[in-house]
Tab-separated table of C-alpha atoms in Angstrom:
chain	number	residue	atom	x	y	z
A	1	UNK	CA	0.000	0.000	0.000
A	2	UNK	CA	1.371	3.403	-0.939
A	3	UNK	CA	2.304	5.674	1.926
A	4	UNK	CA	0.128	8.754	2.502
A	5	UNK	CA	2.987	10.649	4.141
A	6	UNK	CA	3.978	13.637	1.940
A	7	UNK	CA	7.470	13.612	0.502
A	8	UNK	CA	10.100	16.163	1.454
A	9	UNK	CA	9.691	17.831	-1.940
A	10	UNK	CA	6.068	18.678	-1.122
A	11	UNK	CA	7.162	21.514	1.200
A	12	UNK	CA	8.054	23.609	-1.853
A	13	UNK	CA	4.627	23.163	-3.425
A	14	UNK	CA	3.159	26.533	-4.554
A	15	UNK	CA	-0.001	25.845	-2.556
A	16	UNK	CA	2.067	25.386	0.613
A	17	UNK	CA	4.045	28.528	-0.157
A	18	UNK	CA	0.859	30.512	-0.705
A	19	UNK	CA	-0.541	29.272	2.612
A	20	UNK	CA	2.633	30.358	4.388
A	21	UNK	CA	2.421	33.842	2.874
A	22	UNK	CA	-1.295	34.157	3.673
A	23	UNK	CA	-0.306	33.994	7.339
A	24	UNK	CA	2.140	36.892	7.033
A	25	UNK	CA	-0.287	39.882	7.198
A	26	UNK	CA	-2.033	38.832	10.440
A	27	UNK	CA	1.286	37.766	11.978
A	28	UNK	CA	2.842	41.108	11.047
A	29	UNK	CA	-0.117	43.018	12.463
A	30	UNK	CA	0.151	41.006	15.675
A	31	UNK	CA	3.899	41.660	15.861
A	32	UNK	CA	3.416	45.386	15.375
A	33	UNK	CA	0.815	45.498	18.137
A	34	UNK	CA	2.600	43.252	20.627
A	35	UNK	CA	5.991	44.919	20.196
A	36	UNK	CA	4.846	48.516	19.927
A	37	UNK	CA	2.892	48.348	23.190
A	38	UNK	CA	5.975	47.569	25.314
A	39	UNK	CA	7.986	50.053	23.239
A	40	UNK	CA	5.487	52.776	24.135
A	41	UNK	CA	5.632	51.714	27.794
A	42	UNK	CA	9.439	51.876	27.724
A	43	UNK	CA	9.294	55.362	26.208
A	44	UNK	CA	6.935	56.546	28.965
A	45	UNK	CA	9.055	55.055	31.764
A	46	UNK	CA	12.123	56.626	30.166
A	47	UNK	CA	10.595	60.078	30.444
A	48	UNK	CA	9.552	59.406	34.065
A	49	UNK	CA	13.120	58.354	34.803
A	50	UNK	CA	14.381	61.489	33.092
A	51	UNK	CA	12.249	63.677	35.383
A	52	UNK	CA	13.474	61.851	38.487
A	53	UNK	CA	17.100	62.261	37.450
A	54	UNK	CA	16.727	66.037	37.214
A	55	UNK	CA	16.571	66.420	40.974
A	56	UNK	CA	16.874	69.861	42.492
A	57	UNK	CA	19.024	71.201	39.659
A	58	UNK	CA	16.254	70.726	37.097
A	59	UNK	CA	18.757	69.195	34.687
A	60	UNK	CA	19.616	65.591	33.934
A	61	UNK	CA	23.335	64.999	34.592
A	62	UNK	CA	25.235	65.064	31.300
A	63	UNK	CA	26.496	61.484	31.678
A	64	UNK	CA	22.951	60.202	32.209
A	65	UNK	CA	21.441	62.359	29.468
A	66	UNK	CA	23.723	60.685	26.938
A	67	UNK	CA	22.389	57.270	27.995
A	68	UNK	CA	18.770	58.440	27.895
A	69	UNK	CA	19.269	59.889	24.427
A	70	UNK	CA	20.734	56.586	23.188
A	71	UNK	CA	17.753	54.653	24.599
A	72	UNK	CA	15.249	57.033	22.948
A	73	UNK	CA	17.021	56.602	19.615
A	74	UNK	CA	16.952	52.790	19.873
A	75	UNK	CA	13.230	52.755	20.742
A	76	UNK	CA	12.508	54.983	17.731
A	77	UNK	CA	14.708	52.801	15.516
A	78	UNK	CA	12.896	49.572	16.438
A	79	UNK	CA	9.499	51.213	15.923
A	80	UNK	CA	10.562	52.566	12.530
A	81	UNK	CA	11.995	49.239	11.369
A	82	UNK	CA	8.805	47.393	12.310
A	83	UNK	CA	6.754	49.776	10.200
A	84	UNK	CA	9.188	49.500	7.291
A	85	UNK	CA	9.016	45.715	7.348
A	86	UNK	CA	5.227	45.859	7.359
A	87	UNK	CA	5.124	48.341	4.476
A	88	UNK	CA	7.540	46.372	2.291
A	89	UNK	CA	6.559	42.797	3.073
A	90	UNK	CA	2.792	42.772	3.502
A	91	UNK	CA	0.503	43.122	0.492
A	92	UNK	CA	-2.865	44.441	1.666
A	93	UNK	CA	-4.706	44.636	-1.649
A	94	UNK	CA	-4.852	47.055	-4.553
A	95	UNK	CA	-3.917	50.598	-3.623
A	96	UNK	CA	-4.400	54.027	-5.182
A	97	UNK	CA	-2.737	55.254	-8.344
A	98	UNK	CA	-0.478	58.271	-8.258
A	99	UNK	CA	3.111	59.279	-7.594
A	100	UNK	CA	5.281	57.013	-5.441
A	101	UNK	CA	8.492	58.317	-3.805
A	102	UNK	CA	11.027	56.163	-5.640
A	103	UNK	CA	14.115	57.822	-4.155
A	104	UNK	CA	12.910	57.730	-0.563
A	105	UNK	CA	11.441	54.226	-0.833
A	106	UNK	CA	14.662	52.821	-2.332
A	107	UNK	CA	16.673	54.153	0.585
A	108	UNK	CA	14.218	52.644	3.055
A	109	UNK	CA	14.251	49.287	1.249
A	110	UNK	CA	18.047	49.210	1.505
A	111	UNK	CA	17.723	49.894	5.236
A	112	UNK	CA	15.219	47.049	5.620
A	113	UNK	CA	17.544	44.670	3.768
A	114	UNK	CA	20.707	46.003	5.383
A	115	UNK	CA	21.276	42.880	7.445
A	116	UNK	CA	20.944	40.681	4.362
A	117	UNK	CA	23.608	42.623	2.452
A	118	UNK	CA	25.939	42.588	5.450
A	119	UNK	CA	25.354	38.876	6.024
A	120	UNK	CA	26.428	38.218	2.451
A	121	UNK	CA	29.443	40.548	2.912
A	122	UNK	CA	28.383	42.865	0.117
A	123	UNK	CA	29.276	46.487	-0.402
A	124	UNK	CA	26.239	48.517	-1.437
A	125	UNK	CA	26.807	51.767	-3.308
A	126	UNK	CA	23.865	54.158	-3.500
A	127	UNK	CA	23.617	56.697	-6.307
A	128	UNK	CA	20.124	57.950	-5.600
A	129	UNK	CA	18.930	61.282	-6.965
A	130	UNK	CA	16.653	62.968	-4.433
A	131	UNK	CA	12.909	63.409	-4.884
A	132	UNK	CA	12.448	61.163	-7.934
A	133	UNK	CA	8.759	60.236	-8.180
A	134	UNK	CA	7.363	57.265	-10.088
A	135	UNK	CA	3.837	57.353	-11.509
A	136	UNK	CA	2.149	54.019	-10.727
A	137	UNK	CA	-1.278	52.484	-11.178
A	138	UNK	CA	-0.876	50.965	-7.707
A	139	UNK	CA	1.512	52.906	-5.479
A	140	UNK	CA	1.478	50.193	-2.795
A	141	UNK	CA	3.315	47.836	-5.161
A	142	UNK	CA	6.518	49.883	-5.173
A	143	UNK	CA	7.741	47.907	-2.158
A	144	UNK	CA	7.250	44.635	-4.025
A	145	UNK	CA	9.441	45.780	-6.917
A	146	UNK	CA	12.169	47.138	-4.663
A	147	UNK	CA	12.425	44.074	-2.446
A	148	UNK	CA	12.401	41.656	-5.374
A	149	UNK	CA	15.009	43.557	-7.391
A	150	UNK	CA	17.340	44.032	-4.427
A	151	UNK	CA	17.026	40.447	-3.201
A	152	UNK	CA	17.786	39.165	-6.698
A	153	UNK	CA	20.974	41.238	-6.774
A	154	UNK	CA	22.044	40.159	-3.273
A	155	UNK	CA	21.519	36.498	-4.150
A	156	UNK	CA	23.541	36.795	-7.357
A	157	UNK	CA	26.445	38.902	-6.119
A	158	UNK	CA	29.587	37.184	-4.924
A	159	UNK	CA	30.713	37.695	-1.341
A	160	UNK	CA	32.910	40.785	-1.065
A	161	UNK	CA	31.639	42.328	-4.305
A	162	UNK	CA	29.759	45.585	-4.799
A	163	UNK	CA	26.102	46.072	-5.662
A	164	UNK	CA	25.281	49.457	-7.188
A	165	UNK	CA	21.767	50.800	-6.632
A	166	UNK	CA	20.836	53.831	-8.716
A	167	UNK	CA	17.724	55.975	-8.957
A	168	UNK	CA	17.535	58.815	-11.444
A	169	UNK	CA	15.186	60.844	-13.569
A	170	UNK	CA	15.570	60.516	-17.342
A	171	UNK	CA	13.244	63.036	-18.928
A	172	UNK	CA	9.675	61.763	-18.522
A	173	UNK	CA	10.896	58.524	-16.921
A	174	UNK	CA	12.016	57.454	-13.459
A	175	UNK	CA	14.667	54.746	-13.516
A	176	UNK	CA	15.683	52.196	-10.909
A	177	UNK	CA	18.828	50.302	-11.864
A	178	UNK	CA	20.540	47.639	-9.770
A	179	UNK	CA	23.866	46.163	-10.888
A	180	UNK	CA	25.250	43.139	-9.051
A	181	UNK	CA	28.335	42.659	-11.219
A	182	UNK	CA	27.814	38.919	-11.693
A	183	UNK	CA	27.817	37.177	-15.053
A	184	UNK	CA	26.533	33.913	-13.571
A	185	UNK	CA	23.442	32.228	-15.039
A	186	UNK	CA	20.139	33.409	-13.637
A	187	UNK	CA	19.462	31.891	-10.212
A	188	UNK	CA	16.258	33.670	-9.246
A	189	UNK	CA	14.075	32.533	-12.139
A	190	UNK	CA	10.888	32.775	-10.071
A	191	UNK	CA	11.755	36.334	-9.076
A	192	UNK	CA	12.372	37.338	-12.693
A	193	UNK	CA	9.077	35.777	-13.769
A	194	UNK	CA	7.180	37.567	-11.002
A	195	UNK	CA	8.831	40.913	-11.772
A	196	UNK	CA	8.126	40.586	-15.487
A	197	UNK	CA	4.490	39.638	-14.931
A	198	UNK	CA	3.699	42.365	-12.397
A	199	UNK	CA	5.531	45.014	-14.410
A	200	UNK	CA	3.497	44.112	-17.493
A	201	UNK	CA	0.284	44.344	-15.456
A	202	UNK	CA	1.164	47.806	-14.158
A	203	UNK	CA	2.688	49.234	-17.356
A	204	UNK	CA	6.273	49.324	-16.079
A	205	UNK	CA	9.229	48.590	-18.349
A	206	UNK	CA	11.596	45.935	-17.061
A	207	UNK	CA	14.925	44.866	-18.558
A	208	UNK	CA	16.930	42.096	-16.911
A	209	UNK	CA	20.215	41.048	-18.444
A	210	UNK	CA	22.901	39.178	-16.502
A	211	UNK	CA	24.024	41.410	-13.648
A	212	UNK	CA	21.784	44.375	-14.431
A	213	UNK	CA	18.126	44.862	-13.590
A	214	UNK	CA	16.489	48.052	-14.809
A	215	UNK	CA	12.940	49.217	-14.105
A	216	UNK	CA	11.530	52.241	-15.899
A	217	UNK	CA	8.484	54.034	-14.520
A	218	UNK	CA	6.621	56.964	-16.079
A	219	UNK	CA	6.881	60.268	-14.226
A	220	UNK	CA	4.182	62.857	-13.634
């Protein structure tokens, strides 16, 4: 009698993958709530502590103020990173059309993926023109394009090499170009297929050749 136990290969089934991703939005919402609550409590207690440290002088001692400032910065950093992860990872349905901040969003995506680039021992060079806006049919999908393009480059690039991330305006177009410097055969075939499909659906030009991925968006 044939065994009903699924094989190891079944874990990569698209249906299983889709089920895993379907759990991401509620898990991310739960994480945001359950982590932000204690972060807010820490921030409040930090200010109470600050008032107590002032004493009769009305000023926090300089040595303690430096520590308090560092703690405030770390609380703000964790809160900001949580929101960035939510914005870039979770797809919440079709969004509005309009102008998306390509320059700003690219910088934030690189921050979100900073650990990944460091883990792979990559140097990331940013040549990002400020205030470049991309006109999109669905502005919420900008995060999808950025994460996919950057992850493809990080996966392809050899340890110790440099990945160049550029954003610039070219006349009526906004261009995102990521160069990983590798001439190796394509490894992220699923990523390329997904990028090509979604770009076609949203009217975005995509050109992927060896170590270069270039997305061209219309501008306002």
